[in-house]
Structure formats: structure tokens, C-alpha cells
XYZ file of C-alpha atoms in Angstrom:
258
model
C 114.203 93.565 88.084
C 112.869 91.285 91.135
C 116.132 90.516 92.155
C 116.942 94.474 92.508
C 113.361 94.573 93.990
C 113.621 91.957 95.998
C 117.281 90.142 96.563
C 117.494 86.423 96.899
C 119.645 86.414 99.666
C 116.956 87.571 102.163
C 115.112 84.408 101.266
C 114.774 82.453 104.738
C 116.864 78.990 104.126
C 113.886 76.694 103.279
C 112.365 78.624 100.268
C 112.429 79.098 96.991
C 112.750 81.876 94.812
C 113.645 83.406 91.531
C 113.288 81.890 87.950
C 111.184 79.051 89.176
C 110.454 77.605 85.105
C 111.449 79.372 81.778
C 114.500 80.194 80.123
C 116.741 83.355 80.535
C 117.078 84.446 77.320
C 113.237 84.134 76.678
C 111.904 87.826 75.262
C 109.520 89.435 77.425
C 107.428 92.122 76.221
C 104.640 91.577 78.939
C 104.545 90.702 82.871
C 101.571 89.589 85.136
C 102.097 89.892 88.688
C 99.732 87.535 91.155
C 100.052 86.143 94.288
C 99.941 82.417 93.361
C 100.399 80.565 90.309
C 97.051 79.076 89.947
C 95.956 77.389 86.460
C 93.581 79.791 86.634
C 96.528 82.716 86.604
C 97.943 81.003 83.726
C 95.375 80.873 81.954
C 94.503 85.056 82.267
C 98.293 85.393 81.656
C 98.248 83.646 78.339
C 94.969 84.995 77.355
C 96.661 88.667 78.034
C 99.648 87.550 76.044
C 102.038 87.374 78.928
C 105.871 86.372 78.869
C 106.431 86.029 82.593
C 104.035 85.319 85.632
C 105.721 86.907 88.920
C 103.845 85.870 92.068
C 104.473 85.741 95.828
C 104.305 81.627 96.002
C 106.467 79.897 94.415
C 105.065 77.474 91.556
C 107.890 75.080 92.869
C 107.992 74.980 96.690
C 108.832 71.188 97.288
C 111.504 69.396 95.945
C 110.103 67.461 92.455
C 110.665 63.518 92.687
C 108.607 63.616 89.399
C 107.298 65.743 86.685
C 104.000 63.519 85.565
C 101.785 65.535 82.987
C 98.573 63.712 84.009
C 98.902 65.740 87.399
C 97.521 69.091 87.902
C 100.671 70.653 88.866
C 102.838 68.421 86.206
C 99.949 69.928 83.525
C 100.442 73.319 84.664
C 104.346 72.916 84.344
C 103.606 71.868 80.592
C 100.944 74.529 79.946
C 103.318 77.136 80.931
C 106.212 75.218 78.968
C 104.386 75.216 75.850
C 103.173 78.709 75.668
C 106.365 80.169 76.784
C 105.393 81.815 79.824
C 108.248 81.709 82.620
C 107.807 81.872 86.534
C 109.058 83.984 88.856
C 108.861 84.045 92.536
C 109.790 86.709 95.523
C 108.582 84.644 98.556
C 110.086 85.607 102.115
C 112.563 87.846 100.412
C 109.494 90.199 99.386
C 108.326 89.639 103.191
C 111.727 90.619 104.525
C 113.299 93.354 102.219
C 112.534 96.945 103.408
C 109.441 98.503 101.712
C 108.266 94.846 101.413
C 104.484 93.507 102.309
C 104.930 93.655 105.855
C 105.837 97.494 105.596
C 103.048 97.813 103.628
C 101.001 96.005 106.322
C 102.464 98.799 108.961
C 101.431 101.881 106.410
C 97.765 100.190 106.462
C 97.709 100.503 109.787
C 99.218 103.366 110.497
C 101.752 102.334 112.845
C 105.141 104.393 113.406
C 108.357 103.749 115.107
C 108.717 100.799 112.823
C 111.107 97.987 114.040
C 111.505 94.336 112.506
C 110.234 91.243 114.549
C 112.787 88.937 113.503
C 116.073 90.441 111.512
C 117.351 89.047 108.324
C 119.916 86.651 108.896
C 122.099 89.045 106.416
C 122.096 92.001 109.344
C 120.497 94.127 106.622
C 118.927 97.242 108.414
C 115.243 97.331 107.971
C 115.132 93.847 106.527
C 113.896 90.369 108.011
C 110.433 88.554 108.790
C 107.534 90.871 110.255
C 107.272 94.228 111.946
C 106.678 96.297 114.945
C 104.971 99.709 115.054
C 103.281 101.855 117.362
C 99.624 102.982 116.665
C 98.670 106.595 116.798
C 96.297 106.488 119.791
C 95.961 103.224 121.671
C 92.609 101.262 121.415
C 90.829 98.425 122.853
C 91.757 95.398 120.902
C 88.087 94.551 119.715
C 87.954 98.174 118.296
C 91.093 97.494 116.633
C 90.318 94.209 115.110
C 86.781 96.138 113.832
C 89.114 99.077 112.317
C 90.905 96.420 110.339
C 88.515 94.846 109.090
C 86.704 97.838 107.899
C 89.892 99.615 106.807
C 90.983 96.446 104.893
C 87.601 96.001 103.613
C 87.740 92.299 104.720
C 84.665 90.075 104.985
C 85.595 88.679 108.668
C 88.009 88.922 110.944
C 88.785 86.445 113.763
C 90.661 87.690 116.870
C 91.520 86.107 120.262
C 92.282 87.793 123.397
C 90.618 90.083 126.091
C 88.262 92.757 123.704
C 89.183 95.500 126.479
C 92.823 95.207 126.207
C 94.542 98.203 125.373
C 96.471 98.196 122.172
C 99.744 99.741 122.063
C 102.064 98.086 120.370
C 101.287 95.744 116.852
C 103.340 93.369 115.170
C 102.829 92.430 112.255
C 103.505 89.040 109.762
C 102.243 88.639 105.990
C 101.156 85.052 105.373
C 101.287 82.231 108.012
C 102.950 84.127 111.141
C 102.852 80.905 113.405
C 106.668 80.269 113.232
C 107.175 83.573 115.054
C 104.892 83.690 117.497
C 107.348 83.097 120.326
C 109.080 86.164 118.891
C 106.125 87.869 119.066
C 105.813 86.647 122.848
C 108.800 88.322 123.246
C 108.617 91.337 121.868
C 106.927 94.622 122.995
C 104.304 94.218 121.055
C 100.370 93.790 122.417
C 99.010 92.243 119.342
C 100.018 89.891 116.793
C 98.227 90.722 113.115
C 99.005 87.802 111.024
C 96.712 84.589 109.042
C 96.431 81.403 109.519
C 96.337 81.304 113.084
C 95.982 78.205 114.297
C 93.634 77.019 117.590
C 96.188 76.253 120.041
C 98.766 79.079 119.183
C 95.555 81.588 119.953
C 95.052 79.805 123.138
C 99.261 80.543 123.891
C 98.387 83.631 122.773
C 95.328 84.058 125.225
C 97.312 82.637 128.292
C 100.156 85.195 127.665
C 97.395 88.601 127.771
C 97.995 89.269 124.691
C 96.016 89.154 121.294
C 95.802 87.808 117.878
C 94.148 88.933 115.026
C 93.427 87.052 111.993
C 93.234 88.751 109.030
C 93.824 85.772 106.414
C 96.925 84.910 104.804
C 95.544 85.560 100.881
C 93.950 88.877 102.503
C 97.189 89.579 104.577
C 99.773 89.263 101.173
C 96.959 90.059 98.247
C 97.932 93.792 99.096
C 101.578 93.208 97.649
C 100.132 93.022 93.850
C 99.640 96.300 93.428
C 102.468 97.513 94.604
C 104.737 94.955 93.591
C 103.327 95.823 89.730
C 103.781 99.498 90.311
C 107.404 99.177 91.087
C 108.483 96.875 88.409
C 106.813 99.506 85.846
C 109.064 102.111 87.881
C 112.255 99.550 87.641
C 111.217 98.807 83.373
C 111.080 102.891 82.787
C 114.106 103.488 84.671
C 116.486 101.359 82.525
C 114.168 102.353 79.266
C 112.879 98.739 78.658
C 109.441 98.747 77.242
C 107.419 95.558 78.758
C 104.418 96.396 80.206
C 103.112 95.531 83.793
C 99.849 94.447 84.577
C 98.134 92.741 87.871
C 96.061 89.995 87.641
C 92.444 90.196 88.291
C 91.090 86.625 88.750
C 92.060 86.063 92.015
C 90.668 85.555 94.919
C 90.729 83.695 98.223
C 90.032 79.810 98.252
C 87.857 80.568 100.885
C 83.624 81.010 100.752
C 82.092 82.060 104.383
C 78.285 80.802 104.845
């Protein structure tokens, strides 16, 4: 079902994706979908009887050199083990395929004339990392980072760049969009709506005219849950199976603001 969703092959080189701990043949009756596979994830999964975890992050992102149990991840790993809950991960493939979380990011916005920032390295149409819309009536970029935030129902917002700049063009990036901001530079786009930006990217950023706006990467890929949950039930009905789909509800950003 995530594979159809989601296809491995748009994964960018570095990551890692798919059946990330469990076996194949394991029966699954019940699926949580989160965007990271906290302890505190697996424990609401196994509370709620759950067969397979499917987030955004993988659970394994580095190669292991070790599996120690007396570690937090190496206890997690054995948790999951011994209750029989597999792992499942659609990283940058869910960030590239079409309909993925950065098309989602464009519908939140409502931006049109869609085009992809950086296409897959498969030539898929529609498919690589970010996006690249038009809004519906230009705006100052202040105003814009204020309609976000309100729209999104976020707590703060950063942005850098000149307030009065008029907004055009966005692009977007789920997650951390650092590794394309020369893209971005290149691109039509006035703004860059991404997380994680970091202090002297937003100066780049500054020097160039252009703008950034920080929305947060848990706040920027959080949005995928729903969605991702609603299409797997789709998927399960389709081909008759009867596991049921639900989204996980203890999550929330690492973050506290004072």
C-alpha cells in the first residue's frame, strides 16, 4: 500500500525507506500513521493494538554499527520486536511523489500554476523535492507570513526579508529545505516557505531580495498524517482488505516557546 502510495524509487539517494523493522508475512489487522517513531508513538500504537507504525522519518536513518538494548533507540528496536509491531517509512519519496506533502503545502496556500523546484531524478512528471505556485493576489511578504501563520494555526512564525516585498511567486519545501535553497535562488520564485532555516542561509536569502519563511519542519510535514491515513483507508477498501487506519494523536513538536 505505501509503496503504491508512495514508490521507493523517488527516494533521494541518501535515505531510507520502506519496511524499516518487522517481518513480511506478519498479519496486520491495524495501522498507525505518525510522523516520527517516537517511544512515545510506540507506546500509543501498542496500547491501540497496532500491527504496523507508518511514519514520515525513518526509525533507521543511519547506518547501525550496533544494536545495544541499554540504548534508547536499541530499546525501542526491542520494544517494537517484542510486541510485533513493524515500521514503515515514506521519507523524501512522500515529499517528491505527486499529491505528496509539498502539494499539500501548495493547496494550503492556495497557490496555482504548480511546478516542482527540483525534479525527481526518475523524470517522473509532477514528482521531485518542493514546489512552485503562484498566489491568487500578490501580497507584501509580512502579510503573507501573518496569513500563514493564522491559516496554519501555528504558534510563531519566523521570516526574513524586506516586510514590503511583494509576493508573487512561493516555493515551497516540507521539512529542512536548506539543501535547495540555491534552487530556490534560482527559480522564479519570491519566497521560500520551508523549516529549519538556518541563520546564515536567511542572511543569503536577505542579500538576494528575496524572503524566507519559517514555518517549522514538525509544523511544515505534521499536515501529511491526515492525509497520508485517509488514503491508505482508500488503498485497504479498494483491494477489500479489512485493517483499519488510524492517526496518532500524541504528537507534537519537540519544541516549547517562552
Amino acid at each position: 500500500a505505501v509503496e503504491d502510495l508512495a514508490p521507493s524509487r523517488l527516494a533521494e539517494e541518501w535515505d531510507n525507506v520502506g519496511l524499516q523493522l518487522g517481518h513480511p508475512e506478519w498479519p496486520v489487522r491495524r495501522i498507525l500513521v505518525a510522523l516520527d517513531p517516537t517511544p512515545g508513538v510506540v507506546e500509543e500504537a501498542i496500547r491501540a493494538g497496532v500491527n504496523v507504525i507508518v511514519t514520515h522519518h525513518p526509525l533507521i536513518f543511519r547506518p547501525l554499527r550496533r544494536l545495544d538494548l541499554a540504548t534508547v533507540s536499541g530499546a525501542l528496536v526491542q520494544r517494537l520486536i517484542e510486541q510485533r509491531v513493524a515500521v514503515i517509512t515514506a521519507h523524501t519519496n512522500l515529499d517528491s511523489v505527486r499529491g505528496g506533502i509539498n502539494d499539500i503545502l501548495t493547496e494550503i496556500l492556495d497557490l496555482t500554476n504548480i511546478t516542482v523546484l527540483q525534479p525527481a531524478a526518475t523524470n517522473e512528471p509532477h514528482c521531485g523535492l518542493g514546489r512552485v505556485g503562484e498566489l491568487a493576489q500578490p501580497a507584501p511578504l509580512g502579510i503573507l507570513a501573518a496569513d500563514i501563520k493564522k491559516g496554519m494555526g501555528l504558534e510563531q512564525i519566523r521570516y526574513a526579508g524586506d516586510s514590503e516585498q511583494l509576493v508573487t511567486r512561493v516555493a515551497v519545501c516540507s521539512g529542512s529545505g536548506s539543501s535547495l535553497l540555491e534552487v530556490f535562488l534560482a527559480s522564479p520564485a519570491d519566497v521560500f516557505v520551508t523549516g529549519d532555516v538556518r541563520y546564515h542561509d536567511a542572511r543569503d536569502i536577505e542579500a538576494h531580495h528575496r524572503g524566507i519563511i519559517d514555518i517549522g519542519h514538525f509544523e511544515s510535514e505534521r499536515i501529511i498524517v491526515q492525509h497520508l491515513a485517509e488514503r491508505l483507508t482508500a488503498w485497504l477498501a479498494d483491494e477489500g482488505l479489512r485493517a483499519r487506519v488510524v492517526q496518532a494523536v500524541s504528537e507534537a513538536t519537540p519544541f516549547k516557546n517562552v
